[in-house]
Amino acid sequence: MEIRNMYKNLGISDEVYNFAIEAEKDLLERFSGIDEVAEYNQLKVIKAMQNNKVSIECFNQSSGYGYDDYGRDTLEKVYADVFKTESALVRPQITCGTHALALALMSNLRPGDELYSPAGKPYDTLEEVIGIRPSKGSLAEYGITYKQTDLLKDGSFDYESIKKAISEKTKLITIQRSKGYQTRPSFTVKQIGELIAFVKNIKPDVIVMVDNCYGEFVDIIEPSEVGADMVVGSLIKNPGGGLAPIGGYICGKEECIENAAYRLTSPGLGKEVGASLGVMRSFYQGLFLAPGVVSSALKGAILAANIYEKLGFAVVPDGKEERADIIQAVTFGTEEGVKAFCRGIQAAAPVDGHVVPEPWDMPGYDNQVIMAAGAFVQGSSIELSADGPIAPPYAVYFQGGLTYPHAKLGIMMSLQKIIESGVAKLG
Ligand SMILES: *Cc1c(COP(=O)(O)O)cnc(C)c1O
């Protein structure tokens, strides 16, 4: 068979190929459900672009102050339409997801306020933003306190403790949709909606922010449609569709976005400045492609879950579970497992496929991390990528894939390296 020979040329053995193809066979029905979500979201994006009369002029570039940047202003209307919010801030000047989240928090909190996380520890890089780990310019340095309530053992919300924790001082509540570097389940939009309804019932004027990284377009609704006042994410993840070379977004209530814009640029200037420097076409086209790209990534994640579950490793989510984001965690329990997996993902990459990844001290993280990322955009994790902190429980977090065939090759290659390094055996 032609295809099998192609895999062989790329270094996939018959035994690995057969194992993967067997696992894939059982998934075709689920894949068609994912295609249906992608179809819905594709129509949603097209409608938003049409509603806002996106035209070729939107792709022009501005420089200097960027006053009256029609493309930038229209794109923000498109994002607000897609996420069903009053307003949006979508900028190349927002350098990454952490920056977008820090911006949303710092601009909407004032000294004396309290930030509260009702669903456990936030993403690693937010620890320094909040001041859980001391850092220059953290919220803690500005007199903003932080409180959190951990999830119950079964991964559900501890409603009783949450009720007790919310006080006069609670100004902003942060909820992270995706698991990040944890092995808890990710939250579905429906679960997030239930939590928001609960906290708003206790304190109606509290601002709810959802860290939406890796969650966009996985469902047909977004957290902003179930009560979130702000949804925040990175353009080198889902909504950039693999084309955005940089950027972050915050979509939400007019006032929250205005605060964020005043903080990003300057009080008084807000959204009026910020040249788009020629990235607009990639932002638009990336958003257009995003629903399809997310569906490819989801299929890859589900294939990986099923393959590694069959081999007896702990996987979150499991092979059958509903998906809330594009991340797949696989726990190998050994450093060698984490490294072999990442080497396989790297070896399947179109860029830097010849490079062997090694663990390194990554800024913002407190353990060494190994990353496989042979991406067209540096660090882009909507492209096929994997990363694992070199620390117990030795889990890898696998995500992305601009096309399903690439995700599938990456998973087969990871399996090849896992088998070759003796971390697991087939049959
Ligand atoms: C990736 C991610 C972030 C941070 O985004 P960066 O672009 O890496 O700074 C924050 N929260 C979650 C859940 C993420 O997945």
Tab-separated table of C-alpha atoms and ligand atoms in Angstrom:
chain	number	residue	atom	x	y	z
A	1	MET	CA	0.000	0.000	0.000
A	2	GLU	CA	1.239	3.449	-0.987
A	3	ILE	CA	0.418	5.129	2.309
A	4	ARG	CA	2.028	2.457	4.423
A	5	ASN	CA	5.221	2.861	2.388
A	6	MET	CA	5.197	6.576	3.033
A	7	TYR	CA	4.983	5.912	6.760
A	8	LYS	CA	7.763	3.373	6.458
A	9	ASN	CA	9.953	5.943	4.675
A	10	LEU	CA	9.367	8.264	7.600
A	11	GLY	CA	10.495	5.611	10.066
A	12	ILE	CA	7.235	4.031	11.232
A	13	SER	CA	7.447	0.247	11.655
A	14	ASP	CA	4.649	-2.107	10.546
A	15	GLU	CA	3.894	-2.980	14.141
A	16	VAL	CA	3.388	0.679	15.130
A	17	TYR	CA	1.415	1.419	11.972
A	18	ASN	CA	-0.974	-1.487	12.527
A	19	PHE	CA	-1.502	-0.624	16.168
A	20	ALA	CA	-2.356	3.004	15.348
A	21	ILE	CA	-4.659	2.146	12.454
A	22	GLU	CA	-6.559	-0.351	14.630
A	23	ALA	CA	-7.081	2.350	17.276
A	24	GLU	CA	-8.190	4.870	14.674
A	25	LYS	CA	-10.866	2.539	13.260
A	26	ASP	CA	-12.903	2.745	16.437
A	27	LEU	CA	-12.923	6.540	16.380
A	28	LEU	CA	-14.547	7.377	13.087
A	29	GLU	CA	-17.977	8.025	14.570
A	30	ARG	CA	-16.530	10.423	17.135
A	31	PHE	CA	-14.600	12.172	14.445
A	32	SER	CA	-17.803	12.899	12.577
A	33	GLY	CA	-19.186	14.611	15.699
A	34	ILE	CA	-16.079	16.797	15.776
A	35	ASP	CA	-16.556	17.653	12.108
A	36	GLU	CA	-20.050	18.823	12.924
A	37	VAL	CA	-18.800	21.245	15.603
A	38	ALA	CA	-16.194	22.531	13.146
A	39	GLU	CA	-18.894	23.059	10.541
A	40	TYR	CA	-21.019	25.068	12.968
A	41	ASN	CA	-18.072	27.188	14.067
A	42	GLN	CA	-16.923	27.747	10.503
A	43	LEU	CA	-20.346	29.196	9.705
A	44	LYS	CA	-20.205	31.299	12.882
A	45	VAL	CA	-16.878	32.840	11.825
A	46	ILE	CA	-18.019	33.495	8.262
A	47	LYS	CA	-21.217	35.116	9.517
A	48	ALA	CA	-19.241	37.352	11.894
A	49	MET	CA	-16.963	38.426	9.049
A	50	GLN	CA	-19.934	39.173	6.805
A	51	ASN	CA	-21.850	40.996	9.553
A	52	ASN	CA	-18.891	43.341	9.928
A	53	LYS	CA	-18.268	43.747	6.194
A	54	VAL	CA	-14.726	42.457	6.171
A	55	SER	CA	-13.109	43.671	2.954
A	56	ILE	CA	-9.712	43.617	1.289
A	57	GLU	CA	-8.943	47.027	2.839
A	58	CYS	CA	-8.906	45.327	6.236
A	59	PHE	CA	-5.581	43.729	5.334
A	60	ASN	CA	-3.753	47.010	4.769
A	61	GLN	CA	-1.012	47.819	7.209
A	62	SER	CA	-0.731	50.827	9.446
A	63	SER	CA	2.425	52.193	11.053
A	64	GLY	CA	3.335	54.764	13.695
A	65	TYR	CA	0.470	55.495	16.060
A	66	GLY	CA	-1.929	53.397	14.046
A	67	TYR	CA	-4.802	55.892	14.277
A	68	ASP	CA	-7.941	54.830	12.421
A	69	ASP	CA	-6.609	51.379	11.607
A	70	TYR	CA	-9.707	50.082	9.864
A	71	GLY	CA	-8.520	46.471	9.699
A	72	ARG	CA	-7.670	46.341	13.400
A	73	ASP	CA	-10.922	47.971	14.480
A	74	THR	CA	-12.987	45.705	12.221
A	75	LEU	CA	-11.178	42.586	13.443
A	76	GLU	CA	-12.050	43.518	17.011
A	77	LYS	CA	-15.711	43.740	15.974
A	78	VAL	CA	-15.445	40.324	14.337
A	79	TYR	CA	-13.987	38.817	17.521
A	80	ALA	CA	-16.715	40.443	19.612
A	81	ASP	CA	-19.285	38.932	17.239
A	82	VAL	CA	-17.745	35.433	17.361
A	83	PHE	CA	-17.489	35.479	21.160
A	84	LYS	CA	-20.836	37.309	21.592
A	85	THR	CA	-19.346	40.122	23.661
A	86	GLU	CA	-19.796	43.889	23.747
A	87	SER	CA	-16.192	44.594	22.883
A	88	ALA	CA	-12.796	43.055	22.124
A	89	LEU	CA	-9.106	43.849	22.197
A	90	VAL	CA	-7.132	41.793	19.648
A	91	ARG	CA	-3.602	43.007	19.190
A	92	PRO	CA	-0.127	42.014	18.042
A	93	GLN	CA	1.101	44.205	20.925
A	94	ILE	CA	-0.294	41.569	23.304
A	95	THR	CA	2.730	39.312	23.133
A	96	CYS	CA	1.345	35.995	24.386
A	97	GLY	CA	-1.380	34.361	26.453
A	98	THR	CA	0.229	35.160	29.786
A	99	HIS	CA	0.489	38.804	28.756
A	100	ALA	CA	-3.201	38.876	27.788
A	101	LEU	CA	-4.198	37.347	31.125
A	102	ALA	CA	-1.894	39.644	33.114
A	103	LEU	CA	-3.339	42.603	31.228
A	104	ALA	CA	-6.928	41.586	31.922
A	105	LEU	CA	-6.160	41.151	35.621
A	106	MET	CA	-3.970	44.190	36.211
A	107	SER	CA	-6.295	46.533	34.373
A	108	ASN	CA	-9.440	45.434	36.179
A	109	LEU	CA	-8.096	45.157	39.728
A	110	ARG	CA	-7.150	48.012	42.046
A	111	PRO	CA	-5.185	48.086	45.329
A	112	GLY	CA	-7.209	46.518	48.112
A	113	ASP	CA	-9.154	44.237	45.763
A	114	GLU	CA	-9.027	40.494	45.979
A	115	LEU	CA	-8.565	38.057	43.118
A	116	TYR	CA	-10.175	34.689	43.700
A	117	SER	CA	-9.751	31.351	41.951
A	118	PRO	CA	-12.601	28.964	42.818
A	119	ALA	CA	-11.191	26.108	40.726
A	120	GLY	CA	-7.700	25.517	42.034
A	121	LYS	CA	-4.297	26.730	41.057
A	122	PRO	CA	-4.087	28.857	37.914
A	123	TYR	CA	-1.637	28.253	35.067
A	124	ASP	CA	2.062	28.190	36.055
A	125	THR	CA	3.015	31.494	34.453
A	126	LEU	CA	0.247	33.296	36.353
A	127	GLU	CA	1.899	32.476	39.673
A	128	GLU	CA	4.369	35.315	39.179
A	129	VAL	CA	1.701	37.604	37.747
A	130	ILE	CA	-0.400	37.133	40.862
A	131	GLY	CA	2.557	36.992	43.233
A	132	ILE	CA	1.992	33.425	44.473
A	133	ARG	CA	5.678	33.250	43.618
A	134	PRO	CA	7.107	36.716	44.342
A	135	SER	CA	7.953	38.723	41.249
A	136	LYS	CA	8.588	42.313	40.217
A	137	GLY	CA	5.372	44.129	39.426
A	138	SER	CA	3.104	41.296	40.558
A	139	LEU	CA	-0.458	41.975	41.677
A	140	ALA	CA	0.735	41.330	45.243
A	141	GLU	CA	3.203	44.229	44.977
A	142	TYR	CA	0.270	46.490	44.133
A	143	GLY	CA	-1.668	45.406	47.206
A	144	ILE	CA	-4.026	43.020	45.445
A	145	THR	CA	-4.602	39.893	47.470
A	146	TYR	CA	-5.253	36.400	46.182
A	147	LYS	CA	-7.293	33.491	47.429
A	148	GLN	CA	-8.094	30.096	45.937
A	149	THR	CA	-10.279	27.106	46.616
A	150	ASP	CA	-9.039	23.763	45.397
A	151	LEU	CA	-11.178	21.317	43.494
A	152	LEU	CA	-12.649	18.361	45.320
A	153	LYS	CA	-10.883	15.022	44.964
A	154	ASP	CA	-13.134	13.983	42.091
A	155	GLY	CA	-12.265	17.157	40.162
A	156	SER	CA	-15.582	18.913	40.823
A	157	PHE	CA	-16.125	22.377	42.304
A	158	ASP	CA	-16.169	22.688	46.088
A	159	TYR	CA	-19.315	24.831	46.188
A	160	GLU	CA	-19.531	24.948	49.971
A	161	SER	CA	-16.019	26.368	50.377
A	162	ILE	CA	-16.510	28.705	47.414
A	163	LYS	CA	-19.535	30.227	49.088
A	164	LYS	CA	-17.527	30.902	52.239
A	165	ALA	CA	-14.551	32.323	50.355
A	166	ILE	CA	-16.371	35.064	48.458
A	167	SER	CA	-16.367	38.313	50.413
A	168	GLU	CA	-16.753	42.094	50.150
A	169	LYS	CA	-13.193	42.279	48.813
A	170	THR	CA	-13.668	39.741	46.026
A	171	LYS	CA	-13.494	41.814	42.875
A	172	LEU	CA	-12.503	39.384	40.173
A	173	ILE	CA	-12.893	35.649	39.810
A	174	THR	CA	-10.618	33.721	37.495
A	175	ILE	CA	-11.531	30.365	35.975
A	176	GLN	CA	-9.215	28.377	33.757
A	177	ARG	CA	-11.014	26.327	31.134
A	178	SER	CA	-8.124	24.081	30.214
A	179	LYS	CA	-6.150	21.910	32.602
A	180	GLY	CA	-2.794	23.456	31.678
A	181	TYR	CA	0.080	21.551	33.348
A	182	GLN	CA	-2.172	19.657	35.705
A	183	THR	CA	-3.866	16.302	35.491
A	184	ARG	CA	-7.274	17.580	36.576
A	185	PRO	CA	-10.025	17.466	33.956
A	186	SER	CA	-10.571	20.532	31.795
A	187	PHE	CA	-13.929	22.239	32.253
A	188	THR	CA	-16.637	22.246	29.639
A	189	VAL	CA	-18.402	25.517	28.850
A	190	LYS	CA	-21.486	24.094	30.531
A	191	GLN	CA	-19.588	23.415	33.780
A	192	ILE	CA	-18.070	26.891	33.662
A	193	GLY	CA	-21.553	28.335	33.190
A	194	GLU	CA	-22.805	26.534	36.298
A	195	LEU	CA	-19.902	27.848	38.347
A	196	ILE	CA	-20.432	31.400	37.082
A	197	ALA	CA	-24.146	31.260	37.882
A	198	PHE	CA	-23.274	30.113	41.395
A	199	VAL	CA	-20.716	32.855	42.111
A	200	LYS	CA	-22.846	35.596	40.549
A	201	ASN	CA	-25.750	34.517	42.672
A	202	ILE	CA	-23.590	35.193	45.729
A	203	LYS	CA	-22.023	38.390	44.374
A	204	PRO	CA	-23.736	39.762	41.255
A	205	ASP	CA	-21.186	42.520	40.582
A	206	VAL	CA	-18.110	40.290	40.634
A	207	ILE	CA	-16.086	40.253	37.382
A	208	VAL	CA	-15.565	36.764	36.011
A	209	MET	CA	-12.591	36.164	33.757
A	210	VAL	CA	-12.104	32.892	31.930
A	211	ASP	CA	-8.663	31.829	30.759
A	212	ASN	CA	-9.864	30.414	27.444
A	213	CYS	CA	-6.475	29.181	26.181
A	214	TYR	CA	-6.825	25.973	24.131
A	215	GLY	CA	-10.612	25.970	24.502
A	216	GLU	CA	-11.726	28.159	21.602
A	217	PHE	CA	-13.946	26.407	19.020
A	218	VAL	CA	-13.920	23.072	20.829
A	219	ASP	CA	-17.597	23.631	21.570
A	220	ILE	CA	-20.228	25.593	19.669
A	221	ILE	CA	-20.512	28.092	22.533
A	222	GLU	CA	-17.821	29.988	24.424
A	223	PRO	CA	-17.646	30.904	28.144
A	224	SER	CA	-18.648	34.477	27.264
A	225	GLU	CA	-22.074	33.058	26.349
A	226	VAL	CA	-22.590	31.608	29.815
A	227	GLY	CA	-21.826	34.666	31.918
A	228	ALA	CA	-18.072	35.316	31.711
A	229	ASP	CA	-17.313	39.052	31.651
A	230	MET	CA	-13.989	38.460	29.931
A	231	VAL	CA	-12.554	35.582	27.907
A	232	VAL	CA	-8.837	35.707	27.307
A	233	GLY	CA	-6.455	33.794	25.080
A	234	SER	CA	-3.455	33.584	22.807
A	235	LEU	CA	-3.398	33.925	19.027
A	236	ILE	CA	-0.631	31.356	18.675
A	237	LYS	CA	-3.125	28.857	20.029
A	238	ASN	CA	-6.610	28.020	18.688
A	239	PRO	CA	-8.056	31.312	17.361
A	240	GLY	CA	-4.941	32.221	15.361
A	241	GLY	CA	-5.485	29.090	13.268
A	242	GLY	CA	-1.735	28.580	12.936
A	243	LEU	CA	-1.328	31.691	10.808
A	244	ALA	CA	-1.177	34.491	13.385
A	245	PRO	CA	2.539	35.076	14.063
A	246	ILE	CA	1.930	36.722	17.476
A	247	GLY	CA	-0.898	38.171	19.530
A	248	GLY	CA	-3.493	37.841	22.217
A	249	TYR	CA	-7.134	38.706	22.705
A	250	ILE	CA	-9.520	39.788	25.429
A	251	CYS	CA	-13.238	39.764	24.583
A	252	GLY	CA	-15.824	40.964	27.051
A	253	LYS	CA	-17.846	43.740	28.622
A	254	GLU	CA	-17.207	47.223	27.276
A	255	GLU	CA	-15.860	48.482	30.596
A	256	CYS	CA	-13.482	45.573	31.151
A	257	ILE	CA	-12.071	45.939	27.643
A	258	GLU	CA	-11.698	49.697	28.027
A	259	ASN	CA	-9.728	49.132	31.235
A	260	ALA	CA	-7.515	46.621	29.452
A	261	ALA	CA	-6.930	48.954	26.491
A	262	TYR	CA	-6.015	51.853	28.799
A	263	ARG	CA	-3.516	49.622	30.516
A	264	LEU	CA	-2.069	48.142	27.301
A	265	THR	CA	-1.372	51.507	25.720
A	266	SER	CA	-2.016	54.386	28.093
A	267	PRO	CA	-4.802	56.072	30.036
A	268	GLY	CA	-6.571	58.306	27.551
A	269	LEU	CA	-5.262	56.519	24.456
A	270	GLY	CA	-6.764	53.064	24.896
A	271	LYS	CA	-7.800	51.318	21.678
A	272	GLU	CA	-7.081	54.361	19.483
A	273	VAL	CA	-3.386	53.559	19.041
A	274	GLY	CA	-1.461	50.410	18.154
A	275	ALA	CA	-0.322	49.965	14.561
A	276	SER	CA	-1.075	46.583	13.050
A	277	LEU	CA	2.205	46.437	11.084
A	278	GLY	CA	0.987	44.046	8.425
A	279	VAL	CA	-0.275	41.146	10.545
A	280	MET	CA	-3.968	41.705	9.899
A	281	ARG	CA	-4.400	39.328	6.987
A	282	SER	CA	-2.899	36.502	9.038
A	283	PHE	CA	-5.200	37.356	11.968
A	284	TYR	CA	-8.293	37.252	9.772
A	285	GLN	CA	-7.296	34.237	7.746
A	286	GLY	CA	-6.141	32.412	10.867
A	287	LEU	CA	-9.484	33.025	12.560
A	288	PHE	CA	-11.204	31.788	9.422
A	289	LEU	CA	-9.172	28.547	9.472
A	290	ALA	CA	-9.349	28.089	13.253
A	291	PRO	CA	-12.484	25.900	13.476
A	292	GLY	CA	-11.004	23.382	11.037
A	293	VAL	CA	-7.586	23.469	12.667
A	294	VAL	CA	-9.114	22.910	16.103
A	295	SER	CA	-11.003	19.889	14.761
A	296	SER	CA	-7.735	18.379	13.442
A	297	ALA	CA	-6.094	18.951	16.804
A	298	LEU	CA	-9.034	17.354	18.621
A	299	LYS	CA	-8.915	14.252	16.454
A	300	GLY	CA	-5.191	13.938	17.120
A	301	ALA	CA	-5.749	14.283	20.867
A	302	ILE	CA	-8.413	11.579	20.823
A	303	LEU	CA	-6.238	9.222	18.782
A	304	ALA	CA	-3.358	9.737	21.235
A	305	ALA	CA	-5.640	9.102	24.210
A	306	ASN	CA	-6.856	5.835	22.749
A	307	ILE	CA	-3.421	4.584	21.764
A	308	TYR	CA	-1.761	5.313	25.098
A	309	GLU	CA	-4.746	4.085	27.070
A	310	LYS	CA	-4.473	0.769	25.245
A	311	LEU	CA	-0.841	0.601	26.349
A	312	GLY	CA	-1.865	1.043	29.974
A	313	PHE	CA	-0.780	4.643	30.627
A	314	ALA	CA	-3.002	7.091	32.493
A	315	VAL	CA	-4.508	9.571	30.050
A	316	VAL	CA	-6.541	12.712	30.760
A	317	PRO	CA	-9.095	12.981	29.238
A	318	ASP	CA	-9.595	9.259	28.708
A	319	GLY	CA	-10.277	7.812	25.278
A	320	LYS	CA	-14.056	8.122	25.538
A	321	GLU	CA	-14.571	11.385	27.441
A	322	GLU	CA	-16.094	14.576	26.094
A	323	ARG	CA	-13.446	17.173	25.187
A	324	ALA	CA	-13.192	20.635	26.716
A	325	ASP	CA	-9.892	21.641	25.091
A	326	ILE	CA	-7.304	20.333	22.654
A	327	ILE	CA	-4.796	19.176	25.279
A	328	GLN	CA	-4.061	15.530	25.900
A	329	ALA	CA	-2.141	14.556	29.010
A	330	VAL	CA	-0.369	11.202	29.102
A	331	THR	CA	1.370	10.165	32.298
A	332	PHE	CA	4.452	8.036	31.692
A	333	GLY	CA	5.761	8.049	35.255
A	334	THR	CA	9.356	8.231	34.035
A	335	GLU	CA	11.598	10.929	32.644
A	336	GLU	CA	12.532	8.604	29.769
A	337	GLY	CA	8.889	8.259	28.750
A	338	VAL	CA	8.419	12.032	28.617
A	339	LYS	CA	11.598	12.489	26.590
A	340	ALA	CA	10.869	9.665	24.114
A	341	PHE	CA	7.363	10.974	23.480
A	342	CYS	CA	8.624	14.495	22.807
A	343	ARG	CA	11.413	13.219	20.573
A	344	GLY	CA	8.787	11.461	18.468
A	345	ILE	CA	6.619	14.554	18.061
A	346	GLN	CA	9.684	16.552	17.072
A	347	ALA	CA	10.778	13.909	14.564
A	348	ALA	CA	7.422	14.272	12.767
A	349	ALA	CA	7.761	18.041	12.352
A	350	PRO	CA	7.986	19.848	9.015
A	351	VAL	CA	10.385	22.375	10.575
A	352	ASP	CA	13.353	21.311	12.728
A	353	GLY	CA	12.416	17.656	12.323
A	354	HIS	CA	16.122	16.808	12.599
A	355	VAL	CA	16.479	18.426	16.034
A	356	VAL	CA	16.470	16.383	19.256
A	357	PRO	CA	14.716	18.295	22.054
A	358	GLU	CA	16.280	18.498	25.527
A	359	PRO	CA	14.845	19.766	28.852
A	360	TRP	CA	15.614	23.435	29.666
A	361	ASP	CA	14.879	26.142	32.246
A	362	MET	CA	12.011	27.942	30.617
A	363	PRO	CA	11.174	31.492	31.799
A	364	GLY	CA	8.093	31.524	33.996
A	365	TYR	CA	8.149	27.823	34.911
A	366	ASP	CA	9.677	26.428	38.094
A	367	ASN	CA	10.728	22.984	36.772
A	368	GLN	CA	12.758	22.156	33.704
A	369	VAL	CA	10.496	21.598	30.710
A	370	ILE	CA	11.071	19.575	27.552
A	371	MET	CA	9.289	20.839	24.463
A	372	ALA	CA	8.768	19.382	21.052
A	373	ALA	CA	7.811	22.131	18.680
A	374	GLY	CA	8.806	21.975	15.062
A	375	ALA	CA	6.587	24.899	14.253
A	376	PHE	CA	6.414	27.591	11.598
A	377	VAL	CA	5.739	30.101	14.406
A	378	GLN	CA	8.103	29.834	17.370
A	379	GLY	CA	6.434	28.152	20.326
A	380	SER	CA	3.091	27.947	18.549
A	381	SER	CA	1.146	25.239	20.302
A	382	ILE	CA	-1.766	25.083	17.891
A	383	GLU	CA	0.841	23.509	15.671
A	384	LEU	CA	1.654	19.937	16.646
A	385	SER	CA	3.600	20.184	19.882
A	386	ALA	CA	4.230	18.491	23.178
A	387	ASP	CA	5.708	19.599	26.418
A	388	GLY	CA	6.396	18.013	29.731
A	389	PRO	CA	7.781	19.329	32.990
A	390	ILE	CA	10.637	17.134	34.194
A	391	ALA	CA	8.986	16.397	37.519
A	392	PRO	CA	6.586	13.817	38.924
A	393	PRO	CA	4.176	12.517	37.749
A	394	TYR	CA	6.178	12.764	34.500
A	395	ALA	CA	3.275	13.598	32.265
A	396	VAL	CA	3.408	15.037	28.767
A	397	TYR	CA	0.905	17.508	27.451
A	398	PHE	CA	0.295	17.022	23.799
A	399	GLN	CA	-1.619	19.415	21.604
A	400	GLY	CA	-2.227	20.870	18.196
A	401	GLY	CA	-1.874	19.794	14.631
A	402	LEU	CA	-2.781	22.120	11.788
A	403	THR	CA	-3.878	19.067	9.824
A	404	TYR	CA	-5.066	15.691	11.080
A	405	PRO	CA	-2.587	13.697	8.945
A	406	HIS	CA	0.256	15.570	10.626
A	407	ALA	CA	-1.150	14.949	14.102
A	408	LYS	CA	-1.536	11.264	13.231
A	409	LEU	CA	2.054	11.003	12.007
A	410	GLY	CA	3.264	12.718	15.179
A	411	ILE	CA	1.432	10.249	17.380
A	412	MET	CA	2.749	7.281	15.427
A	413	MET	CA	6.272	8.697	15.640
A	414	SER	CA	5.928	9.197	19.395
A	415	LEU	CA	4.814	5.594	19.711
A	416	GLN	CA	7.771	4.490	17.597
A	417	LYS	CA	10.195	6.248	19.979
A	418	ILE	CA	8.388	4.940	23.051
A	419	ILE	CA	8.731	1.389	21.731
A	420	GLU	CA	12.349	1.846	20.596
A	421	SER	CA	13.374	3.240	23.980
A	422	GLY	CA	11.773	0.306	25.783
A	423	VAL	CA	9.281	2.449	27.740
A	424	ALA	CA	6.439	0.214	26.507
A	425	LYS	CA	5.848	-2.869	24.396
A	426	LEU	CA	3.185	-3.593	21.791
A	427	GLY	CA	1.189	-6.776	22.215
B	1	LIG	C1	-0.776	28.587	27.186
B	1	LIG	C2	-1.592	28.936	28.337
B	1	LIG	C3	-1.410	30.142	29.024
B	1	LIG	C4	-0.266	31.082	28.725
B	1	LIG	O1	-0.094	31.382	27.414
B	1	LIG	P1	1.347	31.727	26.819
B	1	LIG	O2	0.998	32.191	25.464
B	1	LIG	O3	2.159	30.487	26.835
B	1	LIG	O4	1.939	32.813	27.643
B	1	LIG	C5	-2.258	30.414	30.049
B	1	LIG	N1	-3.232	29.571	30.418
B	1	LIG	C6	-3.425	28.394	29.796
B	1	LIG	C7	-4.512	27.491	30.255
B	1	LIG	C8	-2.619	28.038	28.738
B	1	LIG	O5	-2.809	26.892	28.118
